[in-house]
mmCIF file of C-alpha atoms and ligand atoms in Angstrom:
data_model
loop_
_atom_site.group_PDB
_atom_site.id
_atom_site.type_symbol
_atom_site.label_atom_id
_atom_site.label_comp_id
_atom_site.label_asym_id
_atom_site.label_seq_id
_atom_site.Cartn_x
_atom_site.Cartn_y
_atom_site.Cartn_z
ATOM 1 C CA MET A 1 -78.532 -101.553 84.738
ATOM 2 C CA LYS A 2 -80.604 -104.391 83.302
ATOM 3 C CA GLU A 3 -78.825 -107.514 82.042
ATOM 4 C CA ARG A 4 -78.783 -107.778 78.244
ATOM 5 C CA LEU A 5 -80.656 -110.498 76.368
ATOM 6 C CA PHE A 6 -80.487 -111.530 72.699
ATOM 7 C CA SER A 7 -82.698 -113.962 70.837
ATOM 8 C CA GLY A 8 -83.771 -114.367 67.242
ATOM 9 C CA ILE A 9 -85.760 -116.305 64.695
ATOM 10 C CA GLN A 10 -84.772 -117.074 61.126
ATOM 11 C CA PRO A 11 -87.261 -115.971 58.446
ATOM 12 C CA THR A 12 -87.467 -119.394 56.809
ATOM 13 C CA GLY A 13 -91.285 -119.273 56.657
ATOM 14 C CA GLY A 14 -94.349 -118.168 58.603
ATOM 15 C CA LEU A 15 -93.935 -118.330 62.381
ATOM 16 C CA HIS A 16 -95.714 -121.198 64.104
ATOM 17 C CA ILE A 17 -96.898 -122.108 67.590
ATOM 18 C CA GLY A 18 -93.506 -123.788 68.294
ATOM 19 C CA ASN A 19 -91.812 -120.411 67.804
ATOM 20 C CA TYR A 20 -94.569 -118.753 69.845
ATOM 21 C CA PHE A 21 -94.733 -121.042 72.882
ATOM 22 C CA GLY A 22 -91.053 -121.994 72.699
ATOM 23 C CA ALA A 23 -89.721 -118.470 72.316
ATOM 24 C CA ILE A 24 -91.801 -115.343 71.655
ATOM 25 C CA LYS A 25 -94.389 -115.733 74.424
ATOM 26 C CA ASN A 26 -91.539 -115.900 76.886
ATOM 27 C CA TRP A 27 -89.792 -112.910 75.249
ATOM 28 C CA VAL A 28 -92.834 -110.743 75.866
ATOM 29 C CA LYS A 29 -92.521 -111.304 79.625
ATOM 30 C CA LEU A 30 -88.742 -110.995 79.612
ATOM 31 C CA GLN A 31 -88.802 -107.522 78.065
ATOM 32 C CA GLU A 32 -89.871 -106.177 81.471
ATOM 33 C CA LYS A 33 -86.819 -107.608 83.220
ATOM 34 C CA TYR A 34 -83.991 -107.436 80.651
ATOM 35 C CA GLU A 35 -82.593 -105.079 78.041
ATOM 36 C CA CYS A 36 -83.808 -107.112 75.074
ATOM 37 C CA ILE A 37 -82.588 -107.312 71.494
ATOM 38 C CA PHE A 38 -84.743 -109.478 69.250
ATOM 39 C CA GLY A 39 -83.287 -110.288 65.856
ATOM 40 C CA ILE A 40 -84.695 -111.428 62.550
ATOM 41 C CA VAL A 41 -81.690 -113.507 61.590
ATOM 42 C CA ASP A 42 -81.893 -113.511 57.807
ATOM 43 C CA TYR A 43 -78.286 -114.581 57.146
ATOM 44 C CA HIS A 44 -79.167 -117.855 58.896
ATOM 45 C CA ALA A 45 -82.196 -118.292 56.636
ATOM 46 C CA ILE A 46 -80.119 -118.386 53.448
ATOM 47 C CA THR A 47 -78.278 -121.547 54.532
ATOM 48 C CA VAL A 48 -81.209 -123.592 53.165
ATOM 49 C CA ASN A 49 -82.834 -123.407 49.714
ATOM 50 C CA TYR A 50 -85.093 -120.359 49.388
ATOM 51 C CA ASN A 51 -86.644 -118.068 46.823
ATOM 52 C CA PRO A 52 -84.980 -114.584 46.891
ATOM 53 C CA GLU A 53 -88.227 -113.020 45.687
ATOM 54 C CA GLU A 54 -90.002 -114.220 48.826
ATOM 55 C CA MET A 55 -87.381 -113.167 51.359
ATOM 56 C CA ARG A 56 -88.511 -109.563 51.836
ATOM 57 C CA ARG A 57 -92.057 -110.684 52.627
ATOM 58 C CA ARG A 58 -90.777 -113.326 55.047
ATOM 59 C CA ILE A 59 -88.699 -110.751 56.911
ATOM 60 C CA LEU A 60 -91.697 -108.455 57.196
ATOM 61 C CA ASP A 61 -93.870 -111.387 58.260
ATOM 62 C CA CYS A 62 -91.398 -112.193 61.018
ATOM 63 C CA ALA A 63 -91.318 -108.574 62.265
ATOM 64 C CA ILE A 64 -95.104 -108.370 62.113
ATOM 65 C CA SER A 65 -95.415 -111.581 64.127
ATOM 66 C CA TYR A 66 -93.031 -110.272 66.811
ATOM 67 C CA LEU A 67 -95.054 -107.074 67.134
ATOM 68 C CA ALA A 68 -98.426 -108.843 67.013
ATOM 69 C CA CYS A 69 -97.331 -111.216 69.805
ATOM 70 C CA GLY A 70 -96.466 -108.267 72.046
ATOM 71 C CA ILE A 71 -92.842 -107.287 71.405
ATOM 72 C CA ASP A 72 -92.904 -103.581 72.170
ATOM 73 C CA PRO A 73 -90.379 -101.454 70.224
ATOM 74 C CA GLU A 74 -90.507 -98.885 73.042
ATOM 75 C CA LYS A 75 -89.102 -101.483 75.448
ATOM 76 C CA SER A 76 -87.060 -103.764 73.186
ATOM 77 C CA THR A 77 -84.860 -103.470 70.124
ATOM 78 C CA LEU A 78 -86.192 -105.255 67.053
ATOM 79 C CA MET A 79 -83.404 -105.616 64.496
ATOM 80 C CA LEU A 80 -82.555 -107.235 61.172
ATOM 81 C CA GLN A 81 -79.278 -109.162 61.138
ATOM 82 C CA SER A 82 -78.244 -108.199 57.587
ATOM 83 C CA LEU A 83 -78.552 -104.484 58.471
ATOM 84 C CA VAL A 84 -75.844 -104.934 61.127
ATOM 85 C CA PRO A 85 -72.785 -106.223 59.197
ATOM 86 C CA GLU A 86 -70.820 -106.640 62.452
ATOM 87 C CA HIS A 87 -72.675 -109.979 62.920
ATOM 88 C CA THR A 88 -70.911 -111.579 59.948
ATOM 89 C CA GLU A 89 -67.662 -109.775 60.689
ATOM 90 C CA LEU A 90 -67.552 -111.159 64.226
ATOM 91 C CA ALA A 91 -68.612 -114.598 62.968
ATOM 92 C CA TRP A 92 -65.515 -114.676 60.722
ATOM 93 C CA ILE A 93 -63.265 -113.797 63.634
ATOM 94 C CA LEU A 94 -64.922 -116.422 65.864
ATOM 95 C CA ASN A 95 -64.453 -119.002 63.086
ATOM 96 C CA THR A 96 -60.739 -118.705 63.655
ATOM 97 C CA VAL A 97 -61.006 -119.816 67.300
ATOM 98 C CA THR A 98 -63.579 -122.577 66.650
ATOM 99 C CA PRO A 99 -62.161 -126.063 65.987
ATOM 100 C CA LEU A 100 -63.885 -127.778 63.059
ATOM 101 C CA ALA A 101 -64.601 -130.836 65.223
ATOM 102 C CA TRP A 102 -66.868 -128.752 67.513
ATOM 103 C CA LEU A 103 -69.109 -127.904 64.547
ATOM 104 C CA GLU A 104 -69.183 -131.395 63.068
ATOM 105 C CA ARG A 105 -70.656 -132.840 66.275
ATOM 106 C CA VAL A 106 -73.613 -130.381 66.486
ATOM 107 C CA PRO A 107 -76.848 -132.467 66.194
ATOM 108 C CA THR A 108 -78.756 -129.848 64.150
ATOM 109 C CA PHE A 109 -76.027 -129.948 61.473
ATOM 110 C CA LYS A 110 -76.591 -133.672 61.010
ATOM 111 C CA GLU A 111 -80.373 -133.106 60.874
ATOM 112 C CA LYS A 112 -80.074 -130.321 58.295
ATOM 113 C CA VAL A 113 -77.744 -132.432 56.167
ATOM 114 C CA SER A 114 -80.292 -135.237 56.062
ATOM 115 C CA GLN A 115 -83.089 -132.737 55.259
ATOM 116 C CA ASN A 116 -81.074 -130.921 52.538
ATOM 117 C CA PRO A 117 -78.931 -133.571 50.820
ATOM 118 C CA GLN A 118 -78.853 -131.431 47.644
ATOM 119 C CA ASN A 119 -77.476 -128.362 49.402
ATOM 120 C CA ILE A 120 -74.908 -129.221 52.070
ATOM 121 C CA ASN A 121 -73.213 -125.829 52.086
ATOM 122 C CA THR A 122 -70.530 -124.465 54.418
ATOM 123 C CA GLY A 123 -73.061 -122.046 55.947
ATOM 124 C CA LEU A 124 -74.991 -125.004 57.404
ATOM 125 C CA LEU A 125 -71.892 -126.166 59.232
ATOM 126 C CA ASP A 126 -70.979 -122.641 60.293
ATOM 127 C CA TYR A 127 -74.490 -121.718 61.443
ATOM 128 C CA PRO A 128 -73.684 -122.084 65.185
ATOM 129 C CA VAL A 129 -70.694 -119.727 64.873
ATOM 130 C CA LEU A 130 -72.910 -117.047 63.335
ATOM 131 C CA MET A 131 -75.366 -117.687 66.174
ATOM 132 C CA ALA A 132 -72.529 -117.285 68.691
ATOM 133 C CA ALA A 133 -71.636 -113.983 66.989
ATOM 134 C CA ASP A 134 -75.299 -112.840 67.199
ATOM 135 C CA ILE A 135 -75.266 -113.374 70.952
ATOM 136 C CA LEU A 136 -71.711 -112.316 71.846
ATOM 137 C CA LEU A 137 -71.782 -109.154 69.706
ATOM 138 C CA TYR A 138 -74.154 -107.662 72.284
ATOM 139 C CA LYS A 139 -72.349 -109.257 75.242
ATOM 140 C CA SER A 140 -75.689 -110.875 76.051
ATOM 141 C CA VAL A 141 -75.935 -112.539 79.418
ATOM 142 C CA VAL A 142 -79.175 -114.444 78.848
ATOM 143 C CA VAL A 143 -80.630 -116.149 75.778
ATOM 144 C CA PRO A 144 -84.195 -117.482 75.793
ATOM 145 C CA VAL A 145 -84.448 -120.515 73.467
ATOM 146 C CA GLY A 146 -86.394 -123.691 72.796
ATOM 147 C CA GLU A 147 -84.807 -127.030 73.718
ATOM 148 C CA ASP A 148 -83.556 -127.602 70.141
ATOM 149 C CA GLN A 149 -81.172 -124.658 70.447
ATOM 150 C CA LEU A 150 -79.431 -125.757 73.675
ATOM 151 C CA PRO A 151 -76.439 -127.438 71.933
ATOM 152 C CA HIS A 152 -75.888 -124.177 69.997
ATOM 153 C CA LEU A 153 -75.848 -122.206 73.210
ATOM 154 C CA GLU A 154 -73.381 -124.605 74.792
ATOM 155 C CA LEU A 155 -71.154 -124.067 71.774
ATOM 156 C CA THR A 156 -71.504 -120.292 72.143
ATOM 157 C CA ARG A 157 -70.200 -120.594 75.707
ATOM 158 C CA GLU A 158 -67.270 -122.736 74.539
ATOM 159 C CA ILE A 159 -66.391 -120.227 71.807
ATOM 160 C CA ALA A 160 -66.600 -117.313 74.298
ATOM 161 C CA ARG A 161 -64.345 -119.210 76.720
ATOM 162 C CA LYS A 162 -61.806 -119.986 74.002
ATOM 163 C CA PHE A 163 -61.751 -116.373 72.765
ATOM 164 C CA ASN A 164 -61.411 -114.999 76.310
ATOM 165 C CA LYS A 165 -58.590 -117.423 77.077
ATOM 166 C CA THR A 166 -56.720 -116.563 73.888
ATOM 167 C CA PHE A 167 -57.165 -112.791 73.757
ATOM 168 C CA GLY A 168 -58.232 -111.746 77.265
ATOM 169 C CA TYR A 169 -61.641 -111.453 78.874
ATOM 170 C CA THR A 170 -64.147 -109.986 76.412
ATOM 171 C CA PHE A 171 -67.412 -111.940 76.390
ATOM 172 C CA PRO A 172 -69.645 -113.070 79.257
ATOM 173 C CA GLU A 173 -70.741 -116.714 78.945
ATOM 174 C CA PRO A 174 -74.485 -116.498 78.307
ATOM 175 C CA ARG A 175 -76.978 -118.682 80.151
ATOM 176 C CA GLU A 176 -80.209 -120.032 78.646
ATOM 177 C CA ILE A 177 -83.790 -119.493 79.673
ATOM 178 C CA THR A 178 -86.277 -122.075 78.406
ATOM 179 C CA GLY A 179 -90.030 -121.507 78.518
ATOM 180 C CA LYS A 180 -93.000 -123.750 79.221
ATOM 181 C CA GLY A 181 -93.290 -124.860 75.568
ATOM 182 C CA ALA A 182 -89.615 -125.667 75.119
ATOM 183 C CA ARG A 183 -90.297 -128.490 72.635
ATOM 184 C CA ILE A 184 -93.502 -128.576 70.607
ATOM 185 C CA LEU A 185 -93.972 -131.499 68.273
ATOM 186 C CA GLY A 186 -95.532 -131.069 64.846
ATOM 187 C CA LEU A 187 -98.970 -132.271 63.781
ATOM 188 C CA ASP A 188 -97.305 -135.548 62.739
ATOM 189 C CA GLY A 189 -96.691 -136.179 66.474
ATOM 190 C CA VAL A 190 -93.109 -137.299 65.746
ATOM 191 C CA ASN A 191 -90.909 -134.454 64.532
ATOM 192 C CA LYS A 192 -90.291 -131.058 66.100
ATOM 193 C CA MET A 193 -92.763 -128.529 64.742
ATOM 194 C CA SER A 194 -90.678 -126.835 62.039
ATOM 195 C CA LYS A 195 -91.347 -124.312 59.312
ATOM 196 C CA SER A 196 -89.484 -126.512 56.856
ATOM 197 C CA LEU A 197 -91.388 -129.709 57.695
ATOM 198 C CA ASN A 198 -94.893 -128.467 56.874
ATOM 199 C CA ASN A 199 -96.247 -129.853 60.162
ATOM 200 C CA CYS A 200 -97.219 -126.540 61.752
ATOM 201 C CA ILE A 201 -100.054 -124.488 63.096
ATOM 202 C CA TYR A 202 -99.076 -121.002 61.944
ATOM 203 C CA LEU A 203 -99.763 -117.828 63.887
ATOM 204 C CA SER A 204 -101.676 -116.618 60.840
ATOM 205 C CA ASP A 205 -103.995 -119.665 60.691
ATOM 206 C CA SER A 206 -107.731 -118.913 60.997
ATOM 207 C CA PRO A 207 -109.903 -120.890 63.474
ATOM 208 C CA GLN A 208 -111.207 -122.919 60.494
ATOM 209 C CA VAL A 209 -107.690 -123.849 59.408
ATOM 210 C CA ILE A 210 -106.669 -124.642 62.998
ATOM 211 C CA TRP A 211 -109.621 -126.999 63.318
ATOM 212 C CA LYS A 212 -108.887 -128.636 59.967
ATOM 213 C CA LYS A 213 -105.266 -129.253 60.972
ATOM 214 C CA LEU A 214 -106.030 -130.470 64.502
ATOM 215 C CA SER A 215 -108.847 -132.752 63.379
ATOM 216 C CA THR A 216 -106.361 -134.877 61.408
ATOM 217 C CA ALA A 217 -103.389 -134.506 63.804
ATOM 218 C CA VAL A 218 -101.751 -137.628 65.235
ATOM 219 C CA THR A 219 -102.746 -138.504 68.841
ATOM 220 C CA ASP A 220 -101.863 -141.521 71.053
ATOM 221 C CA THR A 221 -101.246 -144.092 68.317
ATOM 222 C CA ASN A 222 -102.049 -146.991 70.682
ATOM 223 C CA ARG A 223 -105.628 -145.772 71.041
ATOM 224 C CA LYS A 224 -107.211 -147.448 68.041
ATOM 225 C CA ARG A 225 -110.946 -147.129 68.864
ATOM 226 C CA ARG A 226 -113.156 -144.680 70.750
ATOM 227 C CA GLU A 227 -113.737 -147.288 73.520
ATOM 228 C CA ASP A 228 -109.994 -147.796 74.170
ATOM 229 C CA PRO A 229 -108.548 -145.857 77.104
ATOM 230 C CA GLY A 230 -105.773 -143.483 75.974
ATOM 231 C CA ASN A 231 -102.538 -142.266 77.505
ATOM 232 C CA PRO A 232 -102.496 -138.459 77.534
ATOM 233 C CA GLU A 233 -98.845 -138.359 78.551
ATOM 234 C CA VAL A 234 -97.764 -139.723 75.150
ATOM 235 C CA CYS A 235 -100.262 -137.630 73.194
ATOM 236 C CA ASN A 236 -98.888 -134.538 71.457
ATOM 237 C CA LEU A 237 -102.275 -132.824 71.556
ATOM 238 C CA PHE A 238 -102.472 -133.209 75.309
ATOM 239 C CA SER A 239 -99.172 -131.338 75.599
ATOM 240 C CA MET A 240 -100.775 -128.554 73.525
ATOM 241 C CA HIS A 241 -103.754 -128.551 75.928
ATOM 242 C CA LYS A 242 -101.280 -127.807 78.712
ATOM 243 C CA LEU A 243 -100.301 -124.628 76.849
ATOM 244 C CA VAL A 244 -103.727 -123.191 76.076
ATOM 245 C CA SER A 245 -106.434 -124.854 78.188
ATOM 246 C CA LYS A 246 -107.564 -124.000 81.720
ATOM 247 C CA LYS A 247 -106.466 -126.256 84.603
ATOM 248 C CA GLU A 248 -109.930 -127.803 85.063
ATOM 249 C CA GLU A 249 -110.263 -128.488 81.348
ATOM 250 C CA ILE A 250 -106.864 -130.154 81.259
ATOM 251 C CA GLU A 251 -107.936 -132.428 84.116
ATOM 252 C CA THR A 252 -111.266 -133.225 82.418
ATOM 253 C CA VAL A 253 -109.443 -134.137 79.216
ATOM 254 C CA ARG A 254 -106.825 -136.184 81.097
ATOM 255 C CA ARG A 255 -109.395 -138.227 83.010
ATOM 256 C CA GLY A 256 -111.754 -138.503 80.039
ATOM 257 C CA CYS A 257 -108.961 -139.842 77.834
ATOM 258 C CA GLN A 258 -107.634 -142.285 80.461
ATOM 259 C CA ARG A 259 -111.137 -143.723 81.036
ATOM 260 C CA ALA A 260 -112.275 -143.540 77.403
ATOM 261 C CA GLY A 261 -114.928 -141.078 78.602
ATOM 262 C CA ILE A 262 -114.130 -138.773 75.698
ATOM 263 C CA GLY A 263 -112.824 -139.569 72.224
ATOM 264 C CA CYS A 264 -109.914 -137.927 70.434
ATOM 265 C CA LEU A 265 -112.268 -135.830 68.339
ATOM 266 C CA ASP A 266 -113.932 -134.350 71.475
ATOM 267 C CA CYS A 267 -110.502 -133.567 72.884
ATOM 268 C CA LYS A 268 -109.478 -131.938 69.594
ATOM 269 C CA LYS A 269 -112.607 -129.762 69.517
ATOM 270 C CA ILE A 270 -111.803 -128.298 72.936
ATOM 271 C CA LEU A 271 -108.183 -127.806 71.925
ATOM 272 C CA ALA A 272 -109.072 -126.123 68.612
ATOM 273 C CA GLU A 273 -111.400 -123.731 70.448
ATOM 274 C CA ASN A 274 -108.771 -122.791 73.049
ATOM 275 C CA MET A 275 -105.923 -122.565 70.533
ATOM 276 C CA SER A 276 -108.015 -120.262 68.308
ATOM 277 C CA GLN A 277 -108.850 -118.085 71.299
ATOM 278 C CA GLU A 278 -105.158 -117.713 72.136
ATOM 279 C CA LEU A 279 -104.124 -116.980 68.544
ATOM 280 C CA GLU A 280 -107.050 -114.860 67.326
ATOM 281 C CA PRO A 281 -105.844 -111.539 68.854
ATOM 282 C CA ILE A 282 -102.408 -112.158 67.316
ATOM 283 C CA ARG A 283 -103.919 -112.838 63.906
ATOM 284 C CA GLU A 284 -106.037 -109.675 64.087
ATOM 285 C CA LYS A 285 -103.004 -107.585 65.010
ATOM 286 C CA GLN A 286 -100.979 -109.188 62.204
ATOM 287 C CA ASN A 287 -103.658 -108.223 59.676
ATOM 288 C CA MET A 288 -103.654 -104.667 60.978
ATOM 289 C CA LEU A 289 -99.848 -104.426 60.745
ATOM 290 C CA TRP A 290 -99.857 -105.693 57.141
ATOM 291 C CA GLU A 291 -101.906 -102.554 56.394
ATOM 292 C CA ASN A 292 -99.188 -100.375 57.966
ATOM 293 C CA LEU A 293 -96.005 -101.701 56.402
ATOM 294 C CA LYS A 294 -94.194 -98.364 56.445
ATOM 295 C CA ASP A 295 -94.399 -98.284 60.265
ATOM 296 C CA VAL A 296 -93.077 -101.843 60.466
ATOM 297 C CA GLU A 297 -90.170 -101.008 58.143
ATOM 298 C CA ASP A 298 -89.326 -97.946 60.259
ATOM 299 C CA ILE A 299 -89.295 -100.065 63.437
ATOM 300 C CA ILE A 300 -86.885 -102.536 61.793
ATOM 301 C CA LYS A 301 -84.565 -99.773 60.551
ATOM 302 C CA GLU A 302 -84.541 -97.825 63.833
ATOM 303 C CA GLY A 303 -83.964 -100.993 65.869
ATOM 304 C CA SER A 304 -81.131 -102.065 63.579
ATOM 305 C CA ASN A 305 -79.436 -98.662 63.877
ATOM 306 C CA LYS A 306 -79.699 -98.881 67.660
ATOM 307 C CA ALA A 307 -78.288 -102.407 67.710
ATOM 308 C CA ARG A 308 -75.453 -101.332 65.413
ATOM 309 C CA MET A 309 -74.223 -98.774 67.936
ATOM 310 C CA ILE A 310 -73.588 -101.550 70.473
ATOM 311 C CA ALA A 311 -72.237 -103.868 67.772
ATOM 312 C CA ARG A 312 -69.648 -101.332 66.588
ATOM 313 C CA GLN A 313 -68.269 -100.885 70.124
ATOM 314 C CA THR A 314 -67.871 -104.630 70.633
ATOM 315 C CA LEU A 315 -66.231 -105.113 67.264
ATOM 316 C CA LYS A 316 -63.795 -102.274 67.927
ATOM 317 C CA GLU A 317 -62.804 -103.926 71.209
ATOM 318 C CA VAL A 318 -62.473 -107.348 69.528
ATOM 319 C CA LYS A 319 -60.341 -105.976 66.682
ATOM 320 C CA GLU A 320 -58.059 -104.221 69.155
ATOM 321 C CA LYS A 321 -57.645 -107.443 71.119
ATOM 322 C CA ILE A 322 -56.807 -109.559 68.080
ATOM 323 C CA GLY A 323 -54.381 -106.944 66.739
ATOM 324 C CA LEU A 324 -56.389 -105.752 63.740
ATOM 325 C CA TYR A 325 -57.368 -102.260 64.780
ATOM 326 C CA PHE A 326 -56.220 -99.373 62.651
ATOM 327 C CA ASN A 327 -57.810 -96.014 63.332
HETATM 328 N N1 AQP B 401 -91.126 -126.892 67.801
HETATM 329 C C1 AQP B 401 -90.579 -125.988 68.621
HETATM 330 N N2 AQP B 401 -90.813 -126.074 69.944
HETATM 331 C C2 AQP B 401 -90.279 -125.150 70.789
HETATM 332 N N3 AQP B 401 -89.502 -124.115 70.385
HETATM 333 C C3 AQP B 401 -89.256 -124.007 69.065
HETATM 334 N N4 AQP B 401 -88.549 -123.122 68.345
HETATM 335 C C4 AQP B 401 -88.615 -123.449 67.045
HETATM 336 N N5 AQP B 401 -89.370 -124.560 66.886
HETATM 337 C C5 AQP B 401 -89.781 -124.933 68.119
HETATM 338 C C6 AQP B 401 -87.830 -121.991 68.932
HETATM 339 O O1 AQP B 401 -88.099 -120.830 68.151
HETATM 340 C C7 AQP B 401 -86.919 -120.026 68.132
HETATM 341 C C8 AQP B 401 -86.582 -119.656 66.726
HETATM 342 O O2 AQP B 401 -86.276 -120.769 65.956
HETATM 343 P P1 AQP B 401 -85.846 -120.594 64.431
HETATM 344 O O3 AQP B 401 -87.041 -120.454 63.581
HETATM 345 O O4 AQP B 401 -84.843 -119.544 64.287
HETATM 346 O O5 AQP B 401 -85.108 -121.905 64.138
HETATM 347 P P2 AQP B 401 -85.616 -123.357 64.229
HETATM 348 O O6 AQP B 401 -85.550 -123.843 65.646
HETATM 349 O O7 AQP B 401 -84.797 -124.090 63.235
HETATM 350 O O8 AQP B 401 -87.131 -123.249 63.803
HETATM 351 P P3 AQP B 401 -87.849 -124.108 62.722
HETATM 352 O O9 AQP B 401 -89.274 -123.778 62.627
HETATM 353 O O10 AQP B 401 -87.506 -125.546 62.966
HETATM 354 O O11 AQP B 401 -87.188 -123.556 61.398
HETATM 355 P P4 AQP B 401 -86.596 -124.367 60.204
HETATM 356 O O12 AQP B 401 -87.623 -125.382 59.804
HETATM 357 O O13 AQP B 401 -86.370 -123.337 59.159
HETATM 358 O O14 AQP B 401 -85.320 -124.988 60.689
HETATM 359 C C9 AQP B 401 -85.814 -120.800 68.827
HETATM 360 O O15 AQP B 401 -85.675 -120.319 70.153
HETATM 361 C C10 AQP B 401 -86.332 -122.193 68.819
HETATM 362 O O16 AQP B 401 -85.828 -122.930 69.912
#
């Protein structure tokens, strides 16, 4: 029996290289070792302002990106959260064992509040409980995430512990797996790369667009002129080199930058070339999948039905334990 793994991405916009290096690239490897369920978590996506007319396309875009990156529906379950109502049902139950103070201290809540001052809704505060439900519904043992999600996972463990203590052992406490690109900064070099911050290289970007974005991206801000030596360790683009460039190239760039042997533009050219090479096969596959939407929709529906079978069992057990089961 393989251990079960759950992870998901919210369809708040096109997927970017933060989602890819921080999550999906790792998922592709993990599907060999674990029983994987990968969710498109659309109920999370409606906690921020969005256009309902765009949501369907975003969901499809998310599924297409998963498949284009190498998620294989023969090996893994690809599901849509809103097609499995047990997610929200379990979230409600978990709400009742989650002290309000635990949610108020979550750092992403404070961030989202400052980003969305016009729409501070209860869903934003409750987001981590829904995420706990996503994970615990499948009794997942491992959860691959980027660094930004670690406080949420800690909270999931606390909620599982509290539920188990109150109603008897039900949920394993999941452990995290973080990949090589656990925290990718945006092109501004300051904030996390985020769909909502418009600081991204998207998986659908062409080599021309990638070059255009990288050519104006922020590097080591202390390096003012071409002749100044730079510090690659504080340069966001150097951390991207580490994800896509070969070892020798990384060393050439490191030494060149430290000795002012190469300028930022030279470094960016190499990076743009290597980034495009990594993303081009994904982009081609995405374009092909957009031509075959019916197949993509079938994969989402089949995966969601499969996930629902597990979800129903867990919810039955939970309802029995909390005294709400009538058959
Ligand atoms: N910049 C990043 N670096 C590394 N990992 C990242 N992830 C997201 N951004 C980065 C990882 O991708 C997975 C899915 O994240 P998500 O889209 O569901 O939520 P998010 O972290 O809130 O992503 P965004 O782009 O920042 O979305 P918005 O702007 O809508 O809030 C997670 O495993 C995450 O760690």
